[in-house]
Amino acid sequence: MKRNILLLILFAVIFTLFADRIDDIIQNSNIDVDLEDASALNLHTRVTLDVEEDFTYQRNTFYIKKILSYKGKKRYSDVKISYYPEYESIKINECFSVDREGNRIAVPENHIYDLDDQMSVFSPEFINRREMIINFPQVEPGYYIVIDYTITNTRKRPVSGIEHLQESNPFVDKEFTITFPHSLKLKASYKKDKSVNHKEDIRGIKHIRTWSVQNMPLIKKEENQPSYLIIGSPIIYSFYDSWQENASLKLSKLRPDSIPEFIPEIIEDLMKNDDSEDEKLLIIYKYMAKKFISKHSLINEIDFTPLSLEKIFAQKYGSERDLVALFLAFAKAAKIEEIYPALILEEKNRSLKEQISIAVDDFIMGLVIFKNGKLYIPGSDKIPYGYAGTNGANILAGYDNIKISEYKSQLEDKESYSYKYFLTDEQVLEEIKAELTGSLNLEMRYRYMHETEEKRKIWFNNSLNIQSAKLISGPDFHNFDKIDENLRFDYTLQYSDLIVKQDKFTYFKIDKPKIKLNVAKIEREYDYQIFSTVNRNENTTIKLYDKYKILNPPAEYSVEFTFNGKKAYYKYQTTLDNKEILIKRELFIPTGIVSKEDYPKFREFILSVQNSMNSMVFLK
């Protein structure tokens, strides 16, 4: 009895001390940060990662956040914490809100949910991730939310990750600490400027490294801004010695050491004795695209030990890991040499030097097949042969002694169009022929390949978004069945108002080049990142009705913009042949980051490309 009473007294004392600490932080924090664009204020944040020698770890997160607006209320009333139940457990130590008068509002037990997250519902065979959702019953602007929780991870895999010290809302006081035994080596990178304070300490058998910031401003949202890894203040850390260690631990599990008897038998049925390696590779790719389905997995979390080849073959589906393993087994049976599994790292952050120097699992974007400088994704009839979802990235290919290398796709995004306009007295007909490569080919296949003709026409017409045009034929896709070819299709539009009569002038306006790059802002807070290559070739023929003559054909025109050693350009060339105007346009904009200092010139380049006067043909 006495023991129980003492425990109750101890818990009461601990709770009182914790409550006093919360009150002190709320009342006495030194706030000196701009709140104009903030929806919440991260008043106090402590994240501690305690790593053991076998790489099991506990991660404790404690924070006090002040809600500043309705947007903040909507965003933070439900706090979602993801974890992997196969090797992680989560404990909520404290969670409550504090109103404007300082009163604590407890979160009832029935307001804490433990559910499968959306990805697990989408692909339950290969994703086992859950969300602990804390629903705060009362949160208003001026209120505080307080959370303290611990995740225990027993996976025993070298720990790596990214912790951000600057995000979309400001931090008044944030501290991130990693503790680990002296026997382990930690690689870590951070921005060594005055905003980040870093210190190291030794406490018994543990090494302690801490990074902290005070009054760190928020990162404002801008179109095409680089990731927080580039423009923010991240701590990038890893206990992997190198990418060679990281990739070898994963990819060595995919080596096809033993092959079931049925695999050589299938290869014998599929192939001829005189097939070349390239022909064999295409045959295997087509076979797996037709027979198997790729199920989504989280490639930076999944165990790389594949299912048995017998099971994959029997069920006719698998994760990226499983289908890569099966593809490699088929390739070995076909005696295809020097073919390997490969990891693709995030394309958008490939300019980050830490992506090469620090092996972080979160950088991994995909698992594919590598052969002769090309990448392949097995198991889908929609993915073009030789395209792996990237125009260029850092990759790691092999089974062991793996080195990181730079990959550039031979199927880089490119779109080629042939336009033919037929001008009559009352209307304009436009015949369009198109050819797409890379992600553009992939996008069209995913959108239209397995739809009915009726649905294709409706969805395609809606996607054109041209109010003055009517789709009168097509789209006719000519080679959906040819997975190793660029996609070709054509369609015809009819316009009723494309010829404009204004005062003494009559003019005809062709479409401006389509560029999905927003340059509305005159000046920027951050650099401008071009995430996808723009590579567009157009050949336009305008056939005139006898009534019309050319008054002033568009002049030859070109403009360039250079950034980081890369060149973007737009070329426009016009020739006149009797009653036909022939216009050739080329637009190329490479991926990369345009500095905010160079942005005004880049904006000028884009606006000059889209200048309507360069797309007008005057008639009489």
XYZ file of C-alpha atoms in Angstrom:
620
model
C 0.000 0.000 0.000
C 2.806 2.393 0.965
C 4.586 1.596 -2.309
C 1.479 2.513 -4.350
C 1.065 5.766 -2.457
C 4.736 6.655 -3.047
C 4.350 5.931 -6.758
C 1.284 8.175 -6.970
C 3.171 10.951 -5.187
C 6.140 10.494 -7.559
C 3.892 10.661 -10.654
C 2.181 13.767 -9.270
C 5.559 15.469 -8.714
C 6.742 14.540 -12.232
C 3.512 15.823 -13.786
C 3.758 19.087 -11.809
C 7.364 19.607 -12.948
C 6.361 18.854 -16.564
C 3.408 21.268 -16.312
C 5.610 23.991 -14.821
C 8.100 23.481 -17.657
C 5.334 23.902 -20.283
C 4.089 27.082 -18.576
C 7.611 28.484 -18.433
C 8.238 27.824 -22.158
C 4.901 29.396 -23.181
C 5.340 32.483 -20.992
C 9.066 33.130 -21.278
C 10.182 32.112 -24.795
C 12.278 34.751 -26.570
C 10.331 35.183 -29.819
C 12.146 37.257 -32.430
C 10.940 35.968 -35.789
C 8.645 37.246 -38.543
C 5.159 35.680 -38.285
C 3.534 37.397 -41.302
C 3.164 34.245 -43.445
C 3.078 31.713 -40.605
C 0.062 29.551 -39.772
C 1.725 28.227 -36.610
C 4.758 28.901 -34.455
C 7.077 26.068 -33.390
C 7.746 27.446 -29.943
C 9.860 24.604 -28.552
C 11.032 21.420 -30.319
C 13.269 18.641 -29.041
C 14.086 15.559 -31.141
C 16.426 12.933 -29.697
C 17.682 9.881 -31.595
C 19.311 7.344 -29.268
C 21.104 4.672 -31.357
C 22.469 1.404 -29.940
C 25.438 -0.625 -31.212
C 23.155 -3.043 -33.121
C 21.340 -0.049 -34.745
C 18.146 -0.463 -32.757
C 17.082 2.993 -31.616
C 14.557 5.173 -29.845
C 13.430 8.462 -31.331
C 11.739 10.867 -28.926
C 9.917 13.926 -30.205
C 8.595 16.674 -27.936
C 7.174 19.959 -29.147
C 4.986 22.904 -28.229
C 3.307 24.574 -31.191
C 1.212 27.760 -31.140
C -1.665 27.956 -33.611
C -1.790 31.357 -35.317
C -4.597 31.118 -37.882
C -7.511 29.065 -39.193
C -5.064 27.513 -41.690
C -2.911 26.388 -38.771
C -5.956 25.017 -36.948
C -6.967 22.996 -40.000
C -3.431 21.685 -40.526
C -2.544 20.738 -36.943
C -5.846 19.731 -35.311
C -5.049 16.201 -36.461
C -1.434 15.159 -35.889
C -0.400 12.064 -37.871
C 2.606 9.971 -36.833
C 3.672 7.205 -39.235
C 5.354 3.997 -38.087
C 6.064 0.460 -39.331
C 4.490 -2.092 -36.923
C 6.689 -4.935 -38.190
C 9.692 -3.421 -36.425
C 8.469 -0.232 -34.721
C 6.277 0.576 -31.742
C 4.998 3.969 -30.683
C 4.197 5.393 -27.272
C 2.347 8.657 -26.717
C 3.840 10.111 -23.544
C 1.844 13.345 -23.462
C -0.661 15.108 -25.694
C -2.921 18.017 -24.792
C -3.763 21.543 -25.869
C -3.541 24.779 -23.883
C -6.082 27.555 -24.371
C -5.405 31.310 -24.333
C -5.912 31.468 -20.552
C -3.421 28.665 -19.904
C -5.942 25.921 -19.185
C -4.983 22.405 -20.290
C -7.422 20.467 -22.464
C -6.814 16.727 -22.419
C -7.122 14.553 -25.525
C -9.645 11.771 -24.737
C -8.554 8.203 -25.450
C -11.220 7.857 -28.139
C -9.582 10.777 -30.017
C -6.400 8.772 -30.607
C -6.617 6.394 -33.560
C -4.244 3.744 -34.882
C -5.020 3.046 -38.551
C -3.509 1.670 -41.751
C -2.287 4.599 -43.806
C -3.395 5.152 -47.395
C -0.340 3.497 -48.931
C -0.986 0.298 -46.957
C -4.583 0.230 -48.187
C -3.374 0.777 -51.751
C -0.762 -2.018 -51.651
C -1.345 -4.171 -48.540
C 0.855 -7.067 -49.746
C 4.027 -4.977 -49.698
C 3.396 -1.930 -47.506
C 2.776 -2.344 -43.794
C 2.666 1.184 -42.442
C 0.304 2.619 -39.876
C -0.620 6.071 -38.641
C -1.219 7.119 -35.075
C -3.662 10.019 -35.403
C -4.121 12.417 -32.485
C -7.307 14.437 -32.893
C -7.200 17.521 -30.652
C -10.814 18.236 -29.619
C -10.290 21.963 -29.071
C -7.779 23.965 -31.090
C -8.240 27.634 -32.036
C -5.892 30.453 -33.086
C -3.956 31.441 -29.965
C -4.044 27.901 -28.535
C -1.013 25.643 -28.058
C -0.681 21.940 -28.803
C 1.767 19.839 -26.794
C 2.989 16.407 -27.895
C 5.612 14.053 -26.524
C 5.996 10.625 -28.156
C 8.623 7.904 -28.593
C 9.151 5.473 -31.484
C 11.203 2.347 -30.755
C 12.789 0.696 -33.810
C 14.170 -2.880 -33.580
C 15.090 -3.409 -37.251
C 18.887 -3.415 -36.759
C 19.683 -1.659 -40.031
C 22.208 1.218 -40.181
C 20.291 4.340 -39.268
C 20.113 7.278 -41.679
C 17.813 10.206 -42.193
C 17.167 13.904 -42.616
C 16.088 16.338 -39.914
C 14.956 19.804 -41.004
C 15.792 22.850 -38.896
C 13.839 25.132 -41.225
C 10.362 24.444 -42.596
C 7.107 26.126 -43.631
C 6.585 27.598 -40.133
C 9.282 29.244 -37.982
C 11.172 27.555 -35.142
C 11.763 29.664 -32.031
C 13.890 26.974 -30.388
C 14.664 23.602 -31.984
C 17.258 21.060 -30.932
C 18.142 17.773 -32.629
C 20.387 15.305 -30.778
C 21.914 11.981 -31.835
C 23.510 9.756 -29.180
C 25.458 6.667 -30.197
C 28.211 4.328 -28.922
C 31.857 5.178 -29.607
C 32.096 2.019 -31.725
C 29.815 3.534 -34.381
C 30.802 6.203 -36.878
C 28.320 8.904 -37.807
C 28.487 10.884 -41.043
C 26.580 14.137 -40.835
C 26.301 17.353 -42.806
C 24.721 20.701 -41.983
C 24.955 24.294 -43.150
C 27.859 25.732 -41.238
C 26.541 29.240 -40.803
C 25.664 31.415 -37.826
C 22.065 30.169 -37.690
C 23.019 26.591 -36.698
C 24.804 25.834 -33.448
C 26.583 22.442 -33.318
C 28.250 20.832 -30.357
C 29.738 17.420 -29.516
C 30.031 15.755 -26.139
C 30.904 12.399 -24.568
C 28.798 10.948 -21.785
C 29.950 7.556 -20.552
C 29.943 5.096 -23.470
C 27.880 7.418 -25.669
C 28.934 10.056 -28.144
C 26.505 12.998 -28.330
C 26.058 15.403 -31.225
C 23.535 18.236 -31.050
C 22.363 20.818 -33.568
C 20.138 23.716 -32.549
C 18.590 26.870 -33.963
C 16.827 29.848 -32.401
C 14.286 32.051 -34.168
C 14.731 30.323 -37.515
C 12.438 32.020 -40.082
C 10.008 30.034 -42.200
C 10.539 29.028 -45.814
C 7.964 30.842 -47.922
C 6.118 28.890 -50.601
C 7.016 29.707 -54.210
C 6.315 28.004 -57.506
C 9.206 25.802 -58.662
C 11.260 26.330 -55.546
C 13.975 23.738 -54.828
C 13.421 21.283 -51.980
C 14.059 22.115 -48.331
C 17.259 20.072 -48.652
C 18.634 22.746 -50.981
C 17.116 26.005 -49.706
C 16.559 25.067 -46.062
C 18.745 24.003 -43.167
C 18.756 20.178 -43.034
C 20.814 17.811 -40.927
C 21.706 14.894 -43.239
C 23.064 11.939 -41.297
C 23.953 8.276 -41.777
C 25.665 5.393 -40.010
C 26.413 3.735 -43.360
C 30.094 3.999 -44.185
C 29.347 4.719 -47.852
C 26.889 4.178 -50.679
C 28.911 1.084 -51.557
C 27.994 -0.447 -48.194
C 24.379 0.703 -48.425
C 23.792 -0.545 -51.989
C 25.711 -3.818 -51.527
C 23.660 -4.759 -48.449
C 20.509 -4.335 -50.538
C 21.367 -5.357 -54.100
C 23.436 -8.446 -53.199
C 20.157 -10.050 -52.074
C 18.892 -9.930 -55.678
C 21.693 -11.997 -57.201
C 20.139 -14.969 -59.099
C 22.384 -17.678 -57.664
C 19.907 -20.524 -58.174
C 17.239 -20.651 -60.860
C 14.164 -22.928 -60.852
C 13.907 -25.348 -63.794
C 10.844 -23.656 -65.287
C 12.761 -20.440 -66.060
C 15.210 -21.924 -68.640
C 12.249 -23.783 -70.156
C 10.346 -20.513 -70.684
C 13.437 -18.840 -72.145
C 13.866 -21.732 -74.590
C 10.254 -21.313 -75.765
C 10.567 -17.532 -76.132
C 13.888 -17.189 -77.929
C 15.805 -18.301 -80.978
C 19.428 -19.404 -80.903
C 20.582 -16.469 -83.011
C 18.846 -13.723 -80.978
C 21.222 -10.934 -79.955
C 21.465 -9.756 -76.339
C 19.366 -6.674 -77.179
C 16.707 -8.864 -78.777
C 16.692 -11.209 -75.773
C 16.354 -8.262 -73.396
C 13.343 -6.910 -75.297
C 11.701 -10.357 -75.420
C 12.002 -10.731 -71.616
C 10.749 -7.183 -71.092
C 7.672 -7.730 -73.284
C 6.971 -11.111 -71.695
C 7.014 -9.682 -68.167
C 5.053 -6.578 -69.226
C 2.301 -8.857 -70.555
C 2.285 -11.540 -67.843
C 3.092 -9.716 -64.572
C 1.800 -6.818 -62.487
C 4.086 -4.590 -60.438
C 2.690 -3.735 -56.995
C 3.831 -0.591 -55.231
C 6.220 -0.730 -52.281
C 8.245 1.806 -50.306
C 11.629 1.072 -51.787
C 13.597 2.950 -49.118
C 11.921 0.875 -46.371
C 11.330 -2.578 -47.875
C 13.551 -5.580 -47.088
C 15.416 -6.385 -50.316
C 15.124 -10.148 -49.838
C 12.705 -11.097 -52.647
C 9.897 -13.612 -52.511
C 10.802 -17.003 -53.963
C 10.871 -17.025 -57.766
C 8.317 -19.850 -57.716
C 5.897 -17.742 -55.708
C 6.369 -14.631 -57.856
C 5.787 -16.657 -61.002
C 2.724 -18.434 -59.604
C 0.950 -15.307 -58.369
C 1.940 -13.218 -61.432
C 2.661 -10.106 -59.382
C 5.283 -8.727 -57.049
C 6.910 -5.574 -55.731
C 9.648 -3.785 -57.671
C 12.112 -5.930 -55.718
C 10.446 -9.204 -56.737
C 10.064 -8.397 -60.423
C 13.665 -7.181 -60.662
C 14.784 -10.500 -59.115
C 12.660 -12.471 -61.609
C 13.918 -10.405 -64.556
C 17.531 -11.055 -63.528
C 16.809 -14.788 -63.325
C 15.326 -14.774 -66.843
C 18.346 -12.796 -68.075
C 20.765 -15.293 -66.526
C 18.910 -18.200 -68.163
C 19.121 -16.341 -71.488
C 22.896 -15.901 -70.976
C 22.699 -12.099 -70.982
C 25.954 -10.820 -69.496
C 26.683 -7.786 -67.297
C 23.107 -7.056 -66.277
C 22.504 -5.799 -62.727
C 19.958 -4.402 -60.299
C 20.270 -0.651 -59.749
C 19.116 1.950 -57.256
C 17.984 5.336 -58.571
C 18.456 8.311 -56.256
C 16.112 11.307 -56.175
C 16.392 13.247 -59.410
C 15.238 16.599 -58.007
C 18.070 16.630 -55.413
C 20.878 15.242 -57.552
C 22.715 18.591 -57.474
C 23.069 18.208 -53.697
C 26.637 17.142 -52.938
C 25.477 15.271 -49.822
C 23.443 12.923 -52.012
C 26.755 11.536 -53.243
C 28.798 11.737 -50.034
C 26.245 10.523 -47.444
C 24.294 7.261 -47.925
C 20.767 8.081 -46.764
C 17.965 5.602 -47.478
C 15.484 8.449 -47.972
C 17.416 9.496 -51.093
C 16.490 6.207 -52.832
C 13.755 6.734 -55.430
C 13.544 3.434 -57.297
C 14.853 -0.060 -58.016
C 15.403 -1.026 -61.666
C 17.465 -3.111 -64.102
C 20.750 -1.745 -65.497
C 22.309 -2.925 -68.764
C 24.706 -1.127 -71.134
C 23.977 2.336 -69.778
C 20.195 1.900 -69.934
C 17.621 1.408 -67.182
C 14.506 -0.778 -67.338
C 11.436 -1.169 -65.102
C 9.956 -4.679 -65.498
C 6.320 -5.615 -65.053
C 4.162 -3.007 -66.805
C 2.821 -2.743 -70.353
C 2.558 1.036 -69.936
C 6.209 1.818 -69.183
C 8.203 2.400 -72.402
C 11.112 0.033 -72.978
C 14.340 1.656 -71.791
C 12.628 4.369 -69.729
C 12.888 4.239 -65.923
C 11.030 7.320 -64.726
C 13.973 9.708 -64.864
C 15.774 11.808 -67.455
C 18.906 11.857 -65.349
C 19.918 10.824 -61.834
C 22.641 9.414 -59.630
C 22.474 5.598 -59.663
C 24.139 2.579 -58.036
C 24.295 -0.598 -60.142
C 25.782 -4.011 -59.341
C 25.930 -6.586 -56.564
C 29.104 -5.559 -54.743
C 31.951 -3.032 -55.104
C 29.257 -0.617 -56.245
C 30.124 2.965 -57.093
C 27.725 5.852 -57.488
C 27.543 7.126 -61.062
C 25.646 9.712 -63.071
C 22.965 8.415 -65.424
C 21.472 10.243 -68.400
C 18.491 8.702 -70.158
C 18.656 8.026 -73.884
C 14.867 8.454 -73.895
C 14.826 11.983 -72.522
C 11.460 13.730 -72.635
C 10.770 14.999 -76.133
C 7.622 15.935 -78.019
C 7.373 16.408 -81.776
C 4.304 17.868 -83.448
C 3.185 18.408 -87.011
C 0.360 20.935 -87.407
C -1.548 21.516 -90.628
C -4.033 24.391 -90.768
C -6.581 24.611 -93.596
C -8.043 28.114 -93.800
C -11.407 28.571 -95.512
C -13.817 31.480 -95.536
C -15.851 30.245 -92.587
C -13.691 27.925 -90.511
C -10.232 26.556 -89.800
C -9.351 22.881 -89.655
C -6.215 21.753 -87.863
C -4.672 18.307 -88.312
C -2.180 17.342 -85.610
C 0.310 14.481 -85.630
C 2.325 13.886 -82.477
C 5.226 11.726 -81.300
C 6.187 11.521 -77.616
C 9.135 9.994 -75.747
C 10.086 9.470 -72.111
C 7.646 10.515 -69.392
C 5.327 12.065 -71.997
C 4.954 8.650 -73.659
C 4.437 7.076 -70.227
C 1.810 9.635 -69.206
C -0.280 9.048 -72.331
C -0.091 5.264 -71.955
C -1.255 5.419 -68.338
C -4.067 7.803 -69.184
C -5.525 6.267 -72.344
C -4.089 2.830 -73.129
C -6.745 0.633 -71.521
C -9.724 2.963 -71.975
C -12.570 2.676 -74.495
C -12.544 4.854 -77.622
C -15.461 6.847 -76.205
C -13.694 7.602 -72.912
C -10.456 8.418 -74.718
C -12.239 11.018 -76.835
C -14.013 12.638 -73.877
C -10.929 12.789 -71.660
C -8.636 13.867 -74.478
C -11.012 16.656 -75.508
C -11.166 17.880 -71.890
C -7.369 17.784 -71.609
C -6.969 20.096 -74.636
C -8.722 22.897 -72.750
C -9.364 24.902 -75.963
C -12.817 26.464 -75.743
C -12.952 27.625 -79.351
C -12.004 24.215 -80.787
C -14.072 21.132 -81.460
C -12.488 17.677 -81.648
C -13.891 16.193 -84.862
C -11.681 13.104 -85.167
C -9.277 11.132 -83.002
C -7.323 10.791 -80.960
C -6.005 7.822 -82.931
C -3.137 6.105 -81.105
C -1.141 4.080 -83.617
C 1.258 1.981 -81.558
C 0.112 1.351 -78.005
C 1.116 -2.271 -78.653
C 4.731 -1.295 -79.466
C 6.261 -0.763 -76.033
C 9.718 -0.194 -77.542
C 8.600 2.689 -79.796
C 7.882 6.350 -79.236
C 4.118 6.883 -78.963
C 2.461 8.263 -82.108
C -1.068 9.612 -82.405
C -3.092 12.152 -84.382
C -6.322 14.109 -84.126
C -8.222 16.900 -85.912
C -9.706 20.107 -84.520
C -12.204 22.536 -86.019
C -12.178 26.230 -85.104
C -14.877 28.796 -85.784
C -13.053 31.914 -84.558
C -9.361 31.428 -85.258
C -9.332 34.122 -87.947
C -9.732 37.505 -86.262
C -10.830 40.651 -88.095
C -9.927 43.888 -86.363
C -10.239 47.277 -88.082
C -8.308 47.008 -91.354
C -6.426 43.919 -90.310
C -7.151 40.217 -90.411
C -4.862 37.931 -88.545
C -4.518 34.259 -87.745
C -2.906 33.162 -84.485
C -1.232 29.771 -84.048
C -0.810 28.264 -80.586
C 1.993 29.555 -78.435
C 4.509 26.914 -77.279
C 3.089 25.125 -74.238
C 5.386 25.584 -71.228
C 4.395 24.417 -67.751
C 6.706 26.891 -66.028
C 5.171 29.629 -63.905
C 7.068 32.927 -64.106
C 4.317 35.205 -62.830
C 6.484 36.606 -60.025
C 8.787 39.430 -61.061
C 11.293 38.731 -58.260
C 11.851 35.670 -56.096
C 12.796 34.790 -52.548
C 14.485 31.550 -53.646
C 16.112 29.983 -56.676
C 13.910 28.559 -59.451
C 14.134 24.830 -60.195
C 13.195 23.347 -63.571
C 12.175 19.794 -62.676
C 11.406 18.422 -66.157
C 13.155 18.914 -69.491
C 11.191 20.853 -72.104
C 12.166 19.555 -75.547
C 9.559 20.450 -78.156
C 9.845 20.443 -81.951
C 6.985 21.747 -84.098
C 6.454 21.902 -87.831
C 3.427 23.956 -88.856
C 1.919 24.219 -92.317
C -0.785 26.786 -93.028
C -2.734 26.292 -96.266
C -4.545 29.461 -97.295
C -7.957 29.743 -98.920
C -7.802 31.687 -102.214
C -9.408 34.712 -100.574
C -6.377 35.349 -98.360
C -2.870 36.567 -99.037
C 0.016 36.902 -96.622
C 0.525 40.470 -95.471
C 3.478 39.947 -93.186
C 4.686 36.412 -92.450
C 6.267 35.913 -89.000
C 9.942 36.814 -89.013
C 12.784 34.457 -88.190
C 13.457 34.659 -84.496
C 15.709 33.085 -81.845
C 16.475 33.694 -78.185
C 18.752 31.957 -75.666
C 19.275 31.783 -71.924
C 22.318 30.210 -70.225
C 22.507 29.060 -66.585
C 25.000 26.830 -64.767
C 26.713 25.952 -68.044
C 23.399 24.833 -69.596
C 21.664 26.494 -72.526
C 17.947 26.993 -73.076
C 16.874 28.201 -76.501
C 13.901 28.953 -78.717
C 14.170 29.072 -82.523
C 11.463 30.168 -84.939
C 11.890 29.957 -88.708
C 9.323 30.823 -91.385
C 9.255 30.193 -95.130
C 6.568 31.083 -97.677
C 5.729 28.721 -100.529
C 2.914 29.953 -102.794
C -0.239 29.525 -100.691
C 1.516 27.762 -97.831
C 3.302 29.134 -94.795
C 5.842 26.731 -93.279
C 6.845 27.422 -89.684
C 9.464 25.479 -87.746
C 9.792 25.996 -83.995
C 12.286 24.440 -81.567
C 12.152 24.898 -77.809
C 14.629 23.362 -75.391
C 14.855 24.040 -71.638
C 17.082 21.669 -69.611
C 16.496 20.688 -66.003
C 18.447 22.572 -63.382
C 18.353 25.419 -60.898
C 18.233 29.067 -61.975
C 19.595 31.353 -59.267
C 17.249 34.039 -57.978
C 19.734 36.603 -59.321
C 19.420 35.137 -62.855
C 15.659 34.615 -62.549
C 14.676 38.006 -64.124
C 16.594 37.059 -67.301
C 15.035 33.593 -67.271
C 11.596 35.143 -66.878
C 12.315 37.441 -69.802
C 13.316 34.414 -71.870
C 10.051 32.552 -71.082
C 7.914 35.616 -71.771
C 9.653 36.189 -75.102
C 8.922 32.578 -76.090
C 5.253 33.076 -75.228
C 4.947 36.499 -76.860
C 1.699 36.419 -78.864
C 3.151 38.622 -81.625
C 5.544 35.799 -82.536
C 2.548 33.552 -83.213
C 0.504 35.874 -85.443
C 0.126 35.639 -89.211
C -1.386 38.794 -90.751
C -3.598 38.386 -93.797
C -5.313 40.540 -96.369
